[in-house]
mmCIF file of C-alpha atoms in Angstrom:
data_model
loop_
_atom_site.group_PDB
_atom_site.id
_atom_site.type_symbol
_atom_site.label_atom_id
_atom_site.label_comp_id
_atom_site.label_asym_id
_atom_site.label_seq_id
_atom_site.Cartn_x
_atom_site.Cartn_y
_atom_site.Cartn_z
ATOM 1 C CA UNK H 1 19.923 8.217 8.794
ATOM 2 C CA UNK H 2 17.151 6.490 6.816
ATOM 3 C CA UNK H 3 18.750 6.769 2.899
ATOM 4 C CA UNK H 4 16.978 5.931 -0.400
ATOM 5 C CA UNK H 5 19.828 5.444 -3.003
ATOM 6 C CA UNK H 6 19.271 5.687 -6.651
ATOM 7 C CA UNK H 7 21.923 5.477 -9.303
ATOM 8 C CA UNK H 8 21.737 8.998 -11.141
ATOM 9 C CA UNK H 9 22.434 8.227 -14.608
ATOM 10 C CA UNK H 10 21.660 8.874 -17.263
ATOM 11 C CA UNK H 11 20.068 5.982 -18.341
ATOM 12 C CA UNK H 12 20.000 5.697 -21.877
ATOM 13 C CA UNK H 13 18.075 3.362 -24.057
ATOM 14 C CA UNK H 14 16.749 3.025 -27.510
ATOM 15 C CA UNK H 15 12.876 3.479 -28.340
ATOM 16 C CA UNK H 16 10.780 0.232 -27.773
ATOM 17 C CA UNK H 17 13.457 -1.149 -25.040
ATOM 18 C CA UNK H 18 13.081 -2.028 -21.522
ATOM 19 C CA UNK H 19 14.494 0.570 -18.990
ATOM 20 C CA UNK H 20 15.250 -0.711 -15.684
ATOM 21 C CA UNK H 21 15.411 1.017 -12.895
ATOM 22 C CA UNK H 22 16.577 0.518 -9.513
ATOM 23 C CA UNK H 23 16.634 1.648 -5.910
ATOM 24 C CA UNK H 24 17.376 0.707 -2.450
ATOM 25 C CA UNK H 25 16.297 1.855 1.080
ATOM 26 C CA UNK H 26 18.323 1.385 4.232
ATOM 27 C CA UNK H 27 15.708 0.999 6.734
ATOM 28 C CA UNK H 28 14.049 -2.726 6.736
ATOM 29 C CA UNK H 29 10.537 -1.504 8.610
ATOM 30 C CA UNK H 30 9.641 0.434 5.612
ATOM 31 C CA UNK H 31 6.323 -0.418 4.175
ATOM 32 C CA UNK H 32 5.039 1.400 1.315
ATOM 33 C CA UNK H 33 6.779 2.019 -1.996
ATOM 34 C CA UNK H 34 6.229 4.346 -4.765
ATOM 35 C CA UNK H 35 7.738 5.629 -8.727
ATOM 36 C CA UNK H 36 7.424 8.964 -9.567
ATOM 37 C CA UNK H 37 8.498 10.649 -12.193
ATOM 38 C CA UNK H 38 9.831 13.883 -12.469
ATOM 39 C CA UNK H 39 9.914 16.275 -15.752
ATOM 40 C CA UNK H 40 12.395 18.935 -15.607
ATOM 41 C CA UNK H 41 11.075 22.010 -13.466
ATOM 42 C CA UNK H 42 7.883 19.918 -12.869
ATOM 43 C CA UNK H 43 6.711 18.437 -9.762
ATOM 44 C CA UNK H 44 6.706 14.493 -8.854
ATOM 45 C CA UNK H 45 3.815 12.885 -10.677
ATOM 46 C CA UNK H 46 3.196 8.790 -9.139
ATOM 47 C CA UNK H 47 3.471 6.646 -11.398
ATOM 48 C CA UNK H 48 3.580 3.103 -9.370
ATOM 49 C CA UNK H 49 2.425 2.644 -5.405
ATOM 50 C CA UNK H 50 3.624 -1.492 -4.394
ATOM 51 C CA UNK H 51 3.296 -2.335 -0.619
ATOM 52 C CA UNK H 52 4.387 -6.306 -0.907
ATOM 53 C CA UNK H 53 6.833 -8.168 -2.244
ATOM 54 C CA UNK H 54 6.425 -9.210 -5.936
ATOM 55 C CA UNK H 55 5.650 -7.494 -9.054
ATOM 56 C CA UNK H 56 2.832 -4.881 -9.661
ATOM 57 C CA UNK H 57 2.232 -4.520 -12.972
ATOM 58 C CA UNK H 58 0.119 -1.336 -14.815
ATOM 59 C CA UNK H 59 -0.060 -0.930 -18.443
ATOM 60 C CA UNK H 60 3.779 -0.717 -19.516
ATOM 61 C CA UNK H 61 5.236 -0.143 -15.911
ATOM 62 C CA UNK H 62 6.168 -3.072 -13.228
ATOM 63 C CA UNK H 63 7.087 -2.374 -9.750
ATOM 64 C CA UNK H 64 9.048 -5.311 -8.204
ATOM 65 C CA UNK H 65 9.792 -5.129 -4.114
ATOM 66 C CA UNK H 66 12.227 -7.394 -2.806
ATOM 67 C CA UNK H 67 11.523 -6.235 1.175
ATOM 68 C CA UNK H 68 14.664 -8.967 2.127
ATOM 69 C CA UNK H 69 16.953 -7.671 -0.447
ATOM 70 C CA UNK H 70 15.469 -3.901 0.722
ATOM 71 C CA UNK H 71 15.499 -3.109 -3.247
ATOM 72 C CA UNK H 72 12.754 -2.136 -5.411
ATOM 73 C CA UNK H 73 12.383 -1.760 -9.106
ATOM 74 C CA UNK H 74 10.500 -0.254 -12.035
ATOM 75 C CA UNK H 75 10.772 -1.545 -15.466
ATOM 76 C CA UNK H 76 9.220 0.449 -18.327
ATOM 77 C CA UNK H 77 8.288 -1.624 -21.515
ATOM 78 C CA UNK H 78 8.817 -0.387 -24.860
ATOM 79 C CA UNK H 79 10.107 2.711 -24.251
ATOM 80 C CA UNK H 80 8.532 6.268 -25.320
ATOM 81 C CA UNK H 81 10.618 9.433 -26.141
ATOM 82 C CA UNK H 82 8.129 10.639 -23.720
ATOM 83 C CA UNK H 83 9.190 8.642 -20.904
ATOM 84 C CA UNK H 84 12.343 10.702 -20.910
ATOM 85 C CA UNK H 85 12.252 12.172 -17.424
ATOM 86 C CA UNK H 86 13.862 11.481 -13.982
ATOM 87 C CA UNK H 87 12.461 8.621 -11.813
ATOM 88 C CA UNK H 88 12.342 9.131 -8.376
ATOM 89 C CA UNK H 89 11.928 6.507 -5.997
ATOM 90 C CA UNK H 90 10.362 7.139 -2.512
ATOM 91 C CA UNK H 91 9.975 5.111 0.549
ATOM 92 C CA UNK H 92 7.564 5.368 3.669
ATOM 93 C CA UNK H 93 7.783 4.007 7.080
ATOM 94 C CA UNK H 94 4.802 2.159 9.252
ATOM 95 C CA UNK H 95 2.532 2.185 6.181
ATOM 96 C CA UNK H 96 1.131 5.229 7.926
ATOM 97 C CA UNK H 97 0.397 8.992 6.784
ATOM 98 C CA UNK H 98 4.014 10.083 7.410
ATOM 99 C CA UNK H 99 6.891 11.806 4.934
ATOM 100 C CA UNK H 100 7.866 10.085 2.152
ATOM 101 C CA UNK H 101 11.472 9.727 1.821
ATOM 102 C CA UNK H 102 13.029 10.677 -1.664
ATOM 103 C CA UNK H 103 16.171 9.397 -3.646
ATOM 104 C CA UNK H 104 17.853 11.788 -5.909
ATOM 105 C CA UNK H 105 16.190 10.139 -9.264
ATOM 106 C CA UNK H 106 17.478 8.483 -11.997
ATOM 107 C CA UNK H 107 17.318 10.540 -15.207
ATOM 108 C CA UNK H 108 16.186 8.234 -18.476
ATOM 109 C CA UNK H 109 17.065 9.376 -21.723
ATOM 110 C CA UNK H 110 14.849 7.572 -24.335
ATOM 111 C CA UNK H 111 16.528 7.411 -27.524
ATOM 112 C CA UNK H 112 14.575 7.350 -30.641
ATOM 113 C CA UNK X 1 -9.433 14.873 -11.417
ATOM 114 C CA UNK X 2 -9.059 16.678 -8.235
ATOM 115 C CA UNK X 3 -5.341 18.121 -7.641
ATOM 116 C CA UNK X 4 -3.494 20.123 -5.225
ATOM 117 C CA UNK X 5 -3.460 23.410 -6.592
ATOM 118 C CA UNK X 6 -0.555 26.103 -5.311
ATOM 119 C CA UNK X 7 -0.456 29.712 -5.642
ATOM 120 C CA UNK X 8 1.987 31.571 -6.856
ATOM 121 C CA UNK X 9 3.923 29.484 -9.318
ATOM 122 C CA UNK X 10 6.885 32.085 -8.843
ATOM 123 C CA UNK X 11 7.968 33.960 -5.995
ATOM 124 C CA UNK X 12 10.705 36.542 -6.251
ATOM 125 C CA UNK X 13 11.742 38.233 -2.478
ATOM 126 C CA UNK X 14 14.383 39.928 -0.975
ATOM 127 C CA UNK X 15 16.371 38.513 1.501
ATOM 128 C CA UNK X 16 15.068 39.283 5.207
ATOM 129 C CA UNK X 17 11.502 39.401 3.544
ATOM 130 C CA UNK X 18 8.658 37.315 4.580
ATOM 131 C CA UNK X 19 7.122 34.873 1.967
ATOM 132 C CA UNK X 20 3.644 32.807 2.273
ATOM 133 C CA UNK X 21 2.884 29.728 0.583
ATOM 134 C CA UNK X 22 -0.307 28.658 -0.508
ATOM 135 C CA UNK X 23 -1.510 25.619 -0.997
ATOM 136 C CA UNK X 24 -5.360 23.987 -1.519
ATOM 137 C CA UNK X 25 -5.081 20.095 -0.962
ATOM 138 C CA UNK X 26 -7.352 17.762 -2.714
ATOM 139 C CA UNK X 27 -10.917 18.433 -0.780
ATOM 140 C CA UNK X 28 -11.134 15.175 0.906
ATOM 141 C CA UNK X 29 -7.691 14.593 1.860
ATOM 142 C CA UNK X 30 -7.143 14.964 5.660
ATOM 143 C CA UNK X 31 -2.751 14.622 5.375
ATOM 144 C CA UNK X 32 -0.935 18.104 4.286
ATOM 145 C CA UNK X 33 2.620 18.317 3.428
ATOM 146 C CA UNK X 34 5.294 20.630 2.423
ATOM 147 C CA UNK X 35 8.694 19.341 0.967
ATOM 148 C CA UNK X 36 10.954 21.267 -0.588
ATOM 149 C CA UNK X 37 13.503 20.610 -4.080
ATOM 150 C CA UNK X 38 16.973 22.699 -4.157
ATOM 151 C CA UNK X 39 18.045 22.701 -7.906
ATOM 152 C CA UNK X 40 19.572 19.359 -8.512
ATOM 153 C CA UNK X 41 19.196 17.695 -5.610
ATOM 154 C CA UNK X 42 16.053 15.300 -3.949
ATOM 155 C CA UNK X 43 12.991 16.088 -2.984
ATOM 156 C CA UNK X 44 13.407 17.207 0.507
ATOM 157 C CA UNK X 45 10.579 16.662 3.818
ATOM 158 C CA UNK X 46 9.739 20.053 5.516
ATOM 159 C CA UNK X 47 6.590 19.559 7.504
ATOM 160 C CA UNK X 48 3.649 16.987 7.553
ATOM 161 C CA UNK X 49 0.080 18.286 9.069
ATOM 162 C CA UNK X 50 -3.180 16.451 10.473
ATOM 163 C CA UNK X 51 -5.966 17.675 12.026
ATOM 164 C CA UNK X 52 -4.771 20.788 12.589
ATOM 165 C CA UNK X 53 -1.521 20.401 14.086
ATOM 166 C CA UNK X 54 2.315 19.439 12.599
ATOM 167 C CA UNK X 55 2.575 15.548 13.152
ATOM 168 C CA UNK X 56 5.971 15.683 11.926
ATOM 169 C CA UNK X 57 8.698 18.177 10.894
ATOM 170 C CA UNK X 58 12.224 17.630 9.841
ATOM 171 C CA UNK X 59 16.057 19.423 11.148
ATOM 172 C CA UNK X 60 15.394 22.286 8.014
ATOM 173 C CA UNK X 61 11.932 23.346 9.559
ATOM 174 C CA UNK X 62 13.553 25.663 11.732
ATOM 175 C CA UNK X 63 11.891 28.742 14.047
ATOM 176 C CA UNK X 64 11.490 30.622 10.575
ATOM 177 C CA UNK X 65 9.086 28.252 8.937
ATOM 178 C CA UNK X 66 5.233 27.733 10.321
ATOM 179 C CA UNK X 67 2.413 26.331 8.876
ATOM 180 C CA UNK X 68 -1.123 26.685 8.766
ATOM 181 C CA UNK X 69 -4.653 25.979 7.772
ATOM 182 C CA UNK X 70 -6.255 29.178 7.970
ATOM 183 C CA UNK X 71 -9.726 27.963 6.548
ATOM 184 C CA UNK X 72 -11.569 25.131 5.393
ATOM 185 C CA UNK X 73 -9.383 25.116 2.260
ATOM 186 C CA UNK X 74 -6.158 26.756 1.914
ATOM 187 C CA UNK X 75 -3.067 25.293 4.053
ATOM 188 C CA UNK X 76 0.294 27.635 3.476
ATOM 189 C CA UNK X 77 3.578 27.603 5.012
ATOM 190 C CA UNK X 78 5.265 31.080 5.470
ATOM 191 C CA UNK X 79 8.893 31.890 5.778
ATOM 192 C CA UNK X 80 9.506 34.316 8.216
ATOM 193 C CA UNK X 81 13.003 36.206 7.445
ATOM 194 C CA UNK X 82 14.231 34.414 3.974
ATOM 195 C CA UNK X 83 17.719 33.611 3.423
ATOM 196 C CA UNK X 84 19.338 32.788 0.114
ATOM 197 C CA UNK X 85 19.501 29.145 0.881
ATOM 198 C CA UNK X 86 15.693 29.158 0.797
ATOM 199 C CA UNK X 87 15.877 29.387 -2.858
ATOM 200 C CA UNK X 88 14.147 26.089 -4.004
ATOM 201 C CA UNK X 89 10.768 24.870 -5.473
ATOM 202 C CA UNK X 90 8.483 23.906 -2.732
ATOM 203 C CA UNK X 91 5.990 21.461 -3.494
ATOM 204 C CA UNK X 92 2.836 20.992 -1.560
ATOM 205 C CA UNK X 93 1.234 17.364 -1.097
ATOM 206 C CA UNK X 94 -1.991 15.847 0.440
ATOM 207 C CA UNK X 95 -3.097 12.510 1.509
ATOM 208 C CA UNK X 96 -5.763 10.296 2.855
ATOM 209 C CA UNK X 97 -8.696 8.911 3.517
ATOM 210 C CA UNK X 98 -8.554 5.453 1.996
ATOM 211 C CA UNK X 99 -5.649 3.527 4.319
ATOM 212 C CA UNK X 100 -3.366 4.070 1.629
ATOM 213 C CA UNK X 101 -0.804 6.798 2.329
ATOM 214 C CA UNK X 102 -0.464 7.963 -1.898
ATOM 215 C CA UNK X 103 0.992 11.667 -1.575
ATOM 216 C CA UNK X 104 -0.029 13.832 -4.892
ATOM 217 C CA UNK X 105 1.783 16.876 -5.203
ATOM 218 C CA UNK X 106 0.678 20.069 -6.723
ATOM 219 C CA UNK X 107 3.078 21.895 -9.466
ATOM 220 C CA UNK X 108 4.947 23.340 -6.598
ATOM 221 C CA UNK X 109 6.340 27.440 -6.219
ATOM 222 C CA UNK X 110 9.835 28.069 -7.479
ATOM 223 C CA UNK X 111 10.969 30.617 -4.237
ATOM 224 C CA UNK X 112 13.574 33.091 -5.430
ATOM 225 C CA UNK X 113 15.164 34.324 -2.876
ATOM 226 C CA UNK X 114 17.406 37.741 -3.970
#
């Protein structure tokens, strides 16, 4: 079975930090990559799309892929108490218009 | 900025009851999804849709579930006898139209199932 695996945390970290997070995917033909985050009782909101490996960087987010490693990252610069949330990370097959497939999120606390 | 709107945000049935969906993708999206989130636990794949037909459903859409696109606009996905394990927020998605399969989700219907 094609798995997504995300450390569930919490993930705590001071205001104005980096948060790291991390995920990995079992199946190596996956092509597209994406961050979303999660509030509680609210529905995924994308915050990163990367397709190749390398970094992809957008205001205070970067999305690294690592397709040999089958790992992908987001890093969130200078942390917000309103990035507190849960990060899901979700993979996608062929590139093509199929499901996305979910891990179960990691949850950041940002401390201020 | 367009969105995926869904209607109701709250749906309270009995068990055995049938339940409707509804969903209105982003206009010019051509991709329609349902996935579904039991309480603390991942976002879960139901059914994808294209050009008026499923392209893709997983093991959990069973005989009970359908889905459909009854007009230009709406797409729903109705639960034909509900069982308590239906109880979840269901989240509605669309895609498309520029190569790049980006899924945005609408704020999703909390299903109570009693």
């Amino acid at each position: 079975q094609k798995e997504v695996e995300q450390n569930s945390g919490p993930l705590s970290v001071p205001e104005g930090a980096i948060a790291s997070l991390n995920c990995t995917y079992s199946d190596r033909g996956s092509q597209s990559f994406f961050w979303y985050r999660q509030y509680s009782g609210k529905s995924p909101e994308l915050i990163m799309s990367i397709y190749s490996n390398g970094d992809k960087e957008d205001g205070r987010f970067t999305a690294q892929l690592n397709k040999a490693s089958q790992y992908v990252s987001l890093l969130i610069r200078d942390s917000q108490p309103s990035d507190s949330a849960t990060y899901l990370c979700a993979v996608n097959l062929n590139g093509g218009y199929q499901k996305v497939t979910f891990g179960i999120g990691t949850k950041l606390q940002v401390i201020p | 900025e367009p969105e995926v709107t869904q209607t109701p945000s709250h749906q309270v049935t009995q068990m055995g009851q049938e339940v409707i969906l509804r969903c209105v993708p982003i206009s010019n999206h051509l991709y329609f999804y349902w996935y579904r989130q039991i309480l603390g636990q991942k976002v879960e794949f139901l059914v994808s849709f294209y050009n008026n037909e499923i392209s893709e459903k997983s093991e959990i859409f069973d005989d009970q579930f359908s889905v459909e696109r009854p007009d230009g606009s709406n797409f729903t996905l109705k639960i034909r006898s509900t069982k308590l394990e239906d109880s979840a927020m269901y989240f509605c998605a669309s895609s498309g139209g520029q190569g790049l399969n980006i899924q945005y989700f609408g704020a999703g219907t909390r299903l109570s199932v009693l």
